[in-house]
mmCIF file of C-alpha atoms in Angstrom:
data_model
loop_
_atom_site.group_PDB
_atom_site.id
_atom_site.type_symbol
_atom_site.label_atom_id
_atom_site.label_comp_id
_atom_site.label_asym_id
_atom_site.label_seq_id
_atom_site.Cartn_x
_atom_site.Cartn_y
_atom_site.Cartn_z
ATOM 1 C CA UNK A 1 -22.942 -29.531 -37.292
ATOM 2 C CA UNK A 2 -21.017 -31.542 -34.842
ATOM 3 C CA UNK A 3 -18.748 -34.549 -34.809
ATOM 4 C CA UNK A 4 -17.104 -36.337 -32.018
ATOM 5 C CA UNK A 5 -13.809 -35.957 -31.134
ATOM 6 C CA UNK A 6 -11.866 -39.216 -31.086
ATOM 7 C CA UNK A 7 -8.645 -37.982 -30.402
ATOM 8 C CA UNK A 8 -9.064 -35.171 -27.404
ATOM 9 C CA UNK A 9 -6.383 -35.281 -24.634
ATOM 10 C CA UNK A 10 -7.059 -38.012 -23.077
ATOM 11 C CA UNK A 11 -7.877 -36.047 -19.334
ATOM 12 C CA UNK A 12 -9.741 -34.033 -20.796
ATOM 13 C CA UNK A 13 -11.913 -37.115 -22.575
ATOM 14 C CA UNK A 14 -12.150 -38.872 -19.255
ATOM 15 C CA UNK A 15 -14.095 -35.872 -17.530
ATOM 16 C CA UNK A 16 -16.427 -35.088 -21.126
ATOM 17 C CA UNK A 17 -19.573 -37.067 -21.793
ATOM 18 C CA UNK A 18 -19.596 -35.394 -24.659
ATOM 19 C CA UNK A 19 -16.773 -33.952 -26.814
ATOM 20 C CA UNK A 20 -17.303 -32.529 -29.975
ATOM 21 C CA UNK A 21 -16.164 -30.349 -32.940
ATOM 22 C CA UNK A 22 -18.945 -27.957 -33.912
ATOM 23 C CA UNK A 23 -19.477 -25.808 -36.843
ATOM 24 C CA UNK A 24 -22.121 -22.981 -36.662
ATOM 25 C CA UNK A 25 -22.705 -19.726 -38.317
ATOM 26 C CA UNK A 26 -21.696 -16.584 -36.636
ATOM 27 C CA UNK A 27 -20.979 -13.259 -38.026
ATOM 28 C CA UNK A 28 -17.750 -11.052 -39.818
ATOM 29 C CA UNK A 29 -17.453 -8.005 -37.894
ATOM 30 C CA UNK A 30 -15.788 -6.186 -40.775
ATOM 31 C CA UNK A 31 -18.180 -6.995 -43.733
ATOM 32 C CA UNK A 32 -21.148 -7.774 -41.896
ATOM 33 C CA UNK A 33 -21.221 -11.186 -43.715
ATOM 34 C CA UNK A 34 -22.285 -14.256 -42.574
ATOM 35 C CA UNK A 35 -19.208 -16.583 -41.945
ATOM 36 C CA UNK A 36 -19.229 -20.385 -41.074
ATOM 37 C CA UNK A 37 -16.792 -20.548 -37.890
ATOM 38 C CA UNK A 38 -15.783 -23.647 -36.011
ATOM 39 C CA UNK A 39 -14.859 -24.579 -32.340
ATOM 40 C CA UNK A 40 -15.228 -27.213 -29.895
ATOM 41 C CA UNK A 41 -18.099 -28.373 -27.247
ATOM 42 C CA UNK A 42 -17.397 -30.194 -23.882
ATOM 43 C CA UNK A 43 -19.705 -31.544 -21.408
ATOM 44 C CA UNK A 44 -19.124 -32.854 -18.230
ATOM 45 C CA UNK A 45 -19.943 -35.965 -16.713
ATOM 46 C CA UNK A 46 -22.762 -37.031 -15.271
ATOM 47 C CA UNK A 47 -26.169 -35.654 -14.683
ATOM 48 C CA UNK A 48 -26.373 -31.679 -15.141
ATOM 49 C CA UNK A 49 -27.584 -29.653 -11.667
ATOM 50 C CA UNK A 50 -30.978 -28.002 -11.912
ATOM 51 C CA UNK A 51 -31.135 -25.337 -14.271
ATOM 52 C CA UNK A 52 -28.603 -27.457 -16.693
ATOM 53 C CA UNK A 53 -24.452 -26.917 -17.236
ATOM 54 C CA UNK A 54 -23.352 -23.518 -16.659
ATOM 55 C CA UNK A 55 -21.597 -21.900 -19.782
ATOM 56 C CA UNK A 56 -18.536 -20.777 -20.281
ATOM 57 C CA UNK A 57 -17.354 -19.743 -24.053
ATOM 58 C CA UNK A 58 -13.679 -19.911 -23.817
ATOM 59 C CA UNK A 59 -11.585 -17.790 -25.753
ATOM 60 C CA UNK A 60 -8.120 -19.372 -26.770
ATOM 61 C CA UNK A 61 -4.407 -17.105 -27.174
ATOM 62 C CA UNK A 62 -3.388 -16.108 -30.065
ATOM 63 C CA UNK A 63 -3.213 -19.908 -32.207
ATOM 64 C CA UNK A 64 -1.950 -18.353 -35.510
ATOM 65 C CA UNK A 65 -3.818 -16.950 -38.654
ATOM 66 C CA UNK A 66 -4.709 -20.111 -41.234
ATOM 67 C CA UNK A 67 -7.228 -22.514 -40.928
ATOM 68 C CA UNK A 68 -4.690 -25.215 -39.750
ATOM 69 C CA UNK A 69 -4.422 -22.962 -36.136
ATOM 70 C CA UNK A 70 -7.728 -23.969 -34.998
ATOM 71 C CA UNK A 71 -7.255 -25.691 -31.698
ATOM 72 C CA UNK A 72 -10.256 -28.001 -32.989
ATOM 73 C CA UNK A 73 -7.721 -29.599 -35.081
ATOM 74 C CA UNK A 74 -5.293 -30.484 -32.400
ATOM 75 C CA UNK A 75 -5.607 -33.081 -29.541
ATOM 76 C CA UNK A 76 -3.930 -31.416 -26.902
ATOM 77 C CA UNK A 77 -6.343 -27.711 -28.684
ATOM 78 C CA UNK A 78 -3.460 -26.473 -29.300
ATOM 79 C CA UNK A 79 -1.893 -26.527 -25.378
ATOM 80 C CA UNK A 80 -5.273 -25.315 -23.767
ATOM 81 C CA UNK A 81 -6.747 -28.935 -23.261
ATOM 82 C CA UNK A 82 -5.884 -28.249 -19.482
ATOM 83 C CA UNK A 83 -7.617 -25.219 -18.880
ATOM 84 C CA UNK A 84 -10.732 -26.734 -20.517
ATOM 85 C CA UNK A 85 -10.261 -29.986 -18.184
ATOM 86 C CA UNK A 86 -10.312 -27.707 -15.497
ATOM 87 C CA UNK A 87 -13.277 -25.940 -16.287
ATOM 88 C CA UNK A 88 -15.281 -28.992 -17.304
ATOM 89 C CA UNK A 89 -14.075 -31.051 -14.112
ATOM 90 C CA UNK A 90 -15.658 -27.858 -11.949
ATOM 91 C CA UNK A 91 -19.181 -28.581 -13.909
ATOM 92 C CA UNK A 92 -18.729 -26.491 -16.644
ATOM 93 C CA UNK A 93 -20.189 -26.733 -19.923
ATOM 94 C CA UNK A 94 -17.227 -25.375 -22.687
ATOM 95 C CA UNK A 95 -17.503 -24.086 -25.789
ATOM 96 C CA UNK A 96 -14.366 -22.911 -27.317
ATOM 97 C CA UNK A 97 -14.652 -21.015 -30.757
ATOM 98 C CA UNK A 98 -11.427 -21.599 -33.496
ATOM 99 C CA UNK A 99 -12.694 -17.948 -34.016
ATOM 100 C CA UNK A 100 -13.660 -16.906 -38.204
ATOM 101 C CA UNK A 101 -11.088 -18.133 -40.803
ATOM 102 C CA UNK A 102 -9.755 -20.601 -38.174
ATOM 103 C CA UNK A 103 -10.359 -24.670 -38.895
ATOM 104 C CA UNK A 104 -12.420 -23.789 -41.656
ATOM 105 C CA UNK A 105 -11.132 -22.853 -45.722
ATOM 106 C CA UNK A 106 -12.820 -20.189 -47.516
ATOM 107 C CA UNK A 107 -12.414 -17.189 -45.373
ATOM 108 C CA UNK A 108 -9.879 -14.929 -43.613
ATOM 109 C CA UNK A 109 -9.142 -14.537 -40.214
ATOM 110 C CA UNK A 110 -9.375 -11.314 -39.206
ATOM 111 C CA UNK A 111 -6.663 -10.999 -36.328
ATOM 112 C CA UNK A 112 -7.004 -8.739 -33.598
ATOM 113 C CA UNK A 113 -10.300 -7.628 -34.763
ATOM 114 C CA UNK A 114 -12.176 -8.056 -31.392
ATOM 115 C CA UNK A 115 -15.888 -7.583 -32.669
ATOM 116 C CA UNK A 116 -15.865 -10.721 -34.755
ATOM 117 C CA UNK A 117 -14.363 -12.723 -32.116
ATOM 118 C CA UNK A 118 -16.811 -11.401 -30.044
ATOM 119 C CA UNK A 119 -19.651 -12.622 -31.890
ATOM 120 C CA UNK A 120 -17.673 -15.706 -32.498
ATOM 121 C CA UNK A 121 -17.840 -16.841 -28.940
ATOM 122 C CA UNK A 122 -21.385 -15.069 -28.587
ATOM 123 C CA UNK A 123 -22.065 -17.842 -31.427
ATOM 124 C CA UNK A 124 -20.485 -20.613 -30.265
ATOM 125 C CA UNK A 125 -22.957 -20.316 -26.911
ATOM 126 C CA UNK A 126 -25.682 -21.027 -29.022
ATOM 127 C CA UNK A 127 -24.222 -23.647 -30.955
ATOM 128 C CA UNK A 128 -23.530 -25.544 -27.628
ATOM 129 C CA UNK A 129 -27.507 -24.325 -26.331
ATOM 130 C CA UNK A 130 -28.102 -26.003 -29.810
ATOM 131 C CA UNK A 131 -25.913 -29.522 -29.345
ATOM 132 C CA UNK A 132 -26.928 -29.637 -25.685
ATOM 133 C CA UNK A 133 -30.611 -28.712 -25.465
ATOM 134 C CA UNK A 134 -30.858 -28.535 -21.947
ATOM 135 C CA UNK A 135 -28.185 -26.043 -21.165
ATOM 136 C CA UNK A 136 -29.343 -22.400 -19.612
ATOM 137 C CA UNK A 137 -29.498 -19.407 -21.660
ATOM 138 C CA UNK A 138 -26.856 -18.032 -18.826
ATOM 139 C CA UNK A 139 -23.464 -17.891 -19.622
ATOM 140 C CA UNK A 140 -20.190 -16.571 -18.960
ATOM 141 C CA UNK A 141 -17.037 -15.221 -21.285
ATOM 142 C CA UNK A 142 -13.217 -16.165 -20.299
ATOM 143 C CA UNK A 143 -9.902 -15.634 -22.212
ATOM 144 C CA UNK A 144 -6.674 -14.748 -22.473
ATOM 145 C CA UNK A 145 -4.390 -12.870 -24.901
ATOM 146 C CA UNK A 146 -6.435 -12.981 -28.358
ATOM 147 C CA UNK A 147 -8.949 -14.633 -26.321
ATOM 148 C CA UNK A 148 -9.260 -12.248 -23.536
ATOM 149 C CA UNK A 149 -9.440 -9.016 -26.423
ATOM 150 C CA UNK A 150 -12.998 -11.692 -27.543
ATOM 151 C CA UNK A 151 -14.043 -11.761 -24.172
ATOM 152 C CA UNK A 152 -13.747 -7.902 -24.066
ATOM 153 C CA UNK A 153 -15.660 -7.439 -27.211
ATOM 154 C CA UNK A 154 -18.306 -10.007 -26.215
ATOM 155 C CA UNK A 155 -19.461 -8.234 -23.158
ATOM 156 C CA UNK A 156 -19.237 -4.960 -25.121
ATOM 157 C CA UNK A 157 -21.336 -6.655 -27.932
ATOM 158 C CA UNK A 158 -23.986 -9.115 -26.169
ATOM 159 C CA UNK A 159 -26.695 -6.435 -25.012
ATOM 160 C CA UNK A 160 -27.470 -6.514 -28.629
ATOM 161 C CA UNK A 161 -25.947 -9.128 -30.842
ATOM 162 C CA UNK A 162 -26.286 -11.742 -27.932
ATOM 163 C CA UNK A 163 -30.082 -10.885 -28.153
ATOM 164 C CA UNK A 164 -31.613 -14.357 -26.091
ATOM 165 C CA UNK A 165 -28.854 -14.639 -24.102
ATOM 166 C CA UNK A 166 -28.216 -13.748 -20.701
ATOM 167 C CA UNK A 167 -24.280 -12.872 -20.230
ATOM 168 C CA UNK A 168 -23.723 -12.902 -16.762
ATOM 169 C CA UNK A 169 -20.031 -11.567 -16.754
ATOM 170 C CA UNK A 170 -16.570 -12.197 -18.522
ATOM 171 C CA UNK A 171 -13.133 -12.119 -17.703
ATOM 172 C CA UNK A 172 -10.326 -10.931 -19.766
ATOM 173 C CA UNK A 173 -6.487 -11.369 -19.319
ATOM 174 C CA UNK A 174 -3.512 -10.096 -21.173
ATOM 175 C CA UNK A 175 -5.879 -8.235 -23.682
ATOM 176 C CA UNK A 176 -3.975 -6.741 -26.477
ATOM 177 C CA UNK A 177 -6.010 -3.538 -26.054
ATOM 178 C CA UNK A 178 -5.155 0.062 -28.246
ATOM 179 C CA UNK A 179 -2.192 1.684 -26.611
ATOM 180 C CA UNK A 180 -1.219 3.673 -29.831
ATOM 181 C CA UNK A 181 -2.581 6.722 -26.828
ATOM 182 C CA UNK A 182 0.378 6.191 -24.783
#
């Protein structure tokens, strides 16, 4: 499902046509079970090159563990609203995943388990394909802290969970990664 947001930062509203909170389905790493996960879809203005918006599933820091840290919930997502105006001013097409157990009750989230975020933002691409009809099966994966540890997994994860997809790269900063080795 999707629902407009009313009360985005207001830069980053003036460069969406469309801004949205999405739910969609996606997938629990740990159990296997299906999990409803929720996130947020931005569009920029005007008319989409050939080919459609390029994608770029954004994976935020570390937010916090209950539902109430979902940066869908917050106007300003939680301090990332610029990044996400800067990405949808360049022409990109955003979709930002709360990641499971995040904006929505019922579930757990499962922090610093990178698999689930993984298919969280894998997920969240189609939901935004699925909002925005039009927008190429190409996409790319971008975060930072918890988010960058999602971008990881997503790249290790798409050749066959992101099955329709076409993952063209990601980038990952200040992972936590495994250093219990060192």
């Amino acid at each position: 499902s999707a629902n407009a947001l009313p009360t985005v930062d207001l830069r980053l509203k003036a460069e969406s046509s469309l801004a949205a909170r999405i739910t969609y389905t996606s997938t629990s790493a740990v159990d296997n079970s299906e999990q409803t996960v929720s996130g947020t879809v931005f569009v920029p203005r005007g008319e989409a090159p050939d080919g459609g918006w390029p994608i770029i599933a954004f994976g935020h820091p570390t937010t916090g563990t209950r539902p109430e840290c979902a940066p869908s919930l917050d106007p300003t997502l939680l301090t990332i609203a610029p990044i996400v105006t800067g990405l949808v001013k360049a022409g990109y097409l955003v979709a930002v995943s709360d990641y499971q157990g995040l904006g929505v009750e019922g579930t757990y989230h499962p922090y610093l388990e990178p698999k689930t975020a993984g298919y969280n933002l894998i997920d969240s691409v189609r939901a935004a394909r699925t909002l925005v009809p039009a927008a190429p099966d190409r996409w790319a994966a971008l975060g930072g802290s918890q988010g960058g540890q999602a971008a990881w997994a997503a790249n290790e994860v798409a050749p066959v969970y992101g099955v329709g997809l076409n993952l063209v790269g990601s980038v990952s900063f200040s992972a936590p990664l495994n250093i219990s080795r060192i």
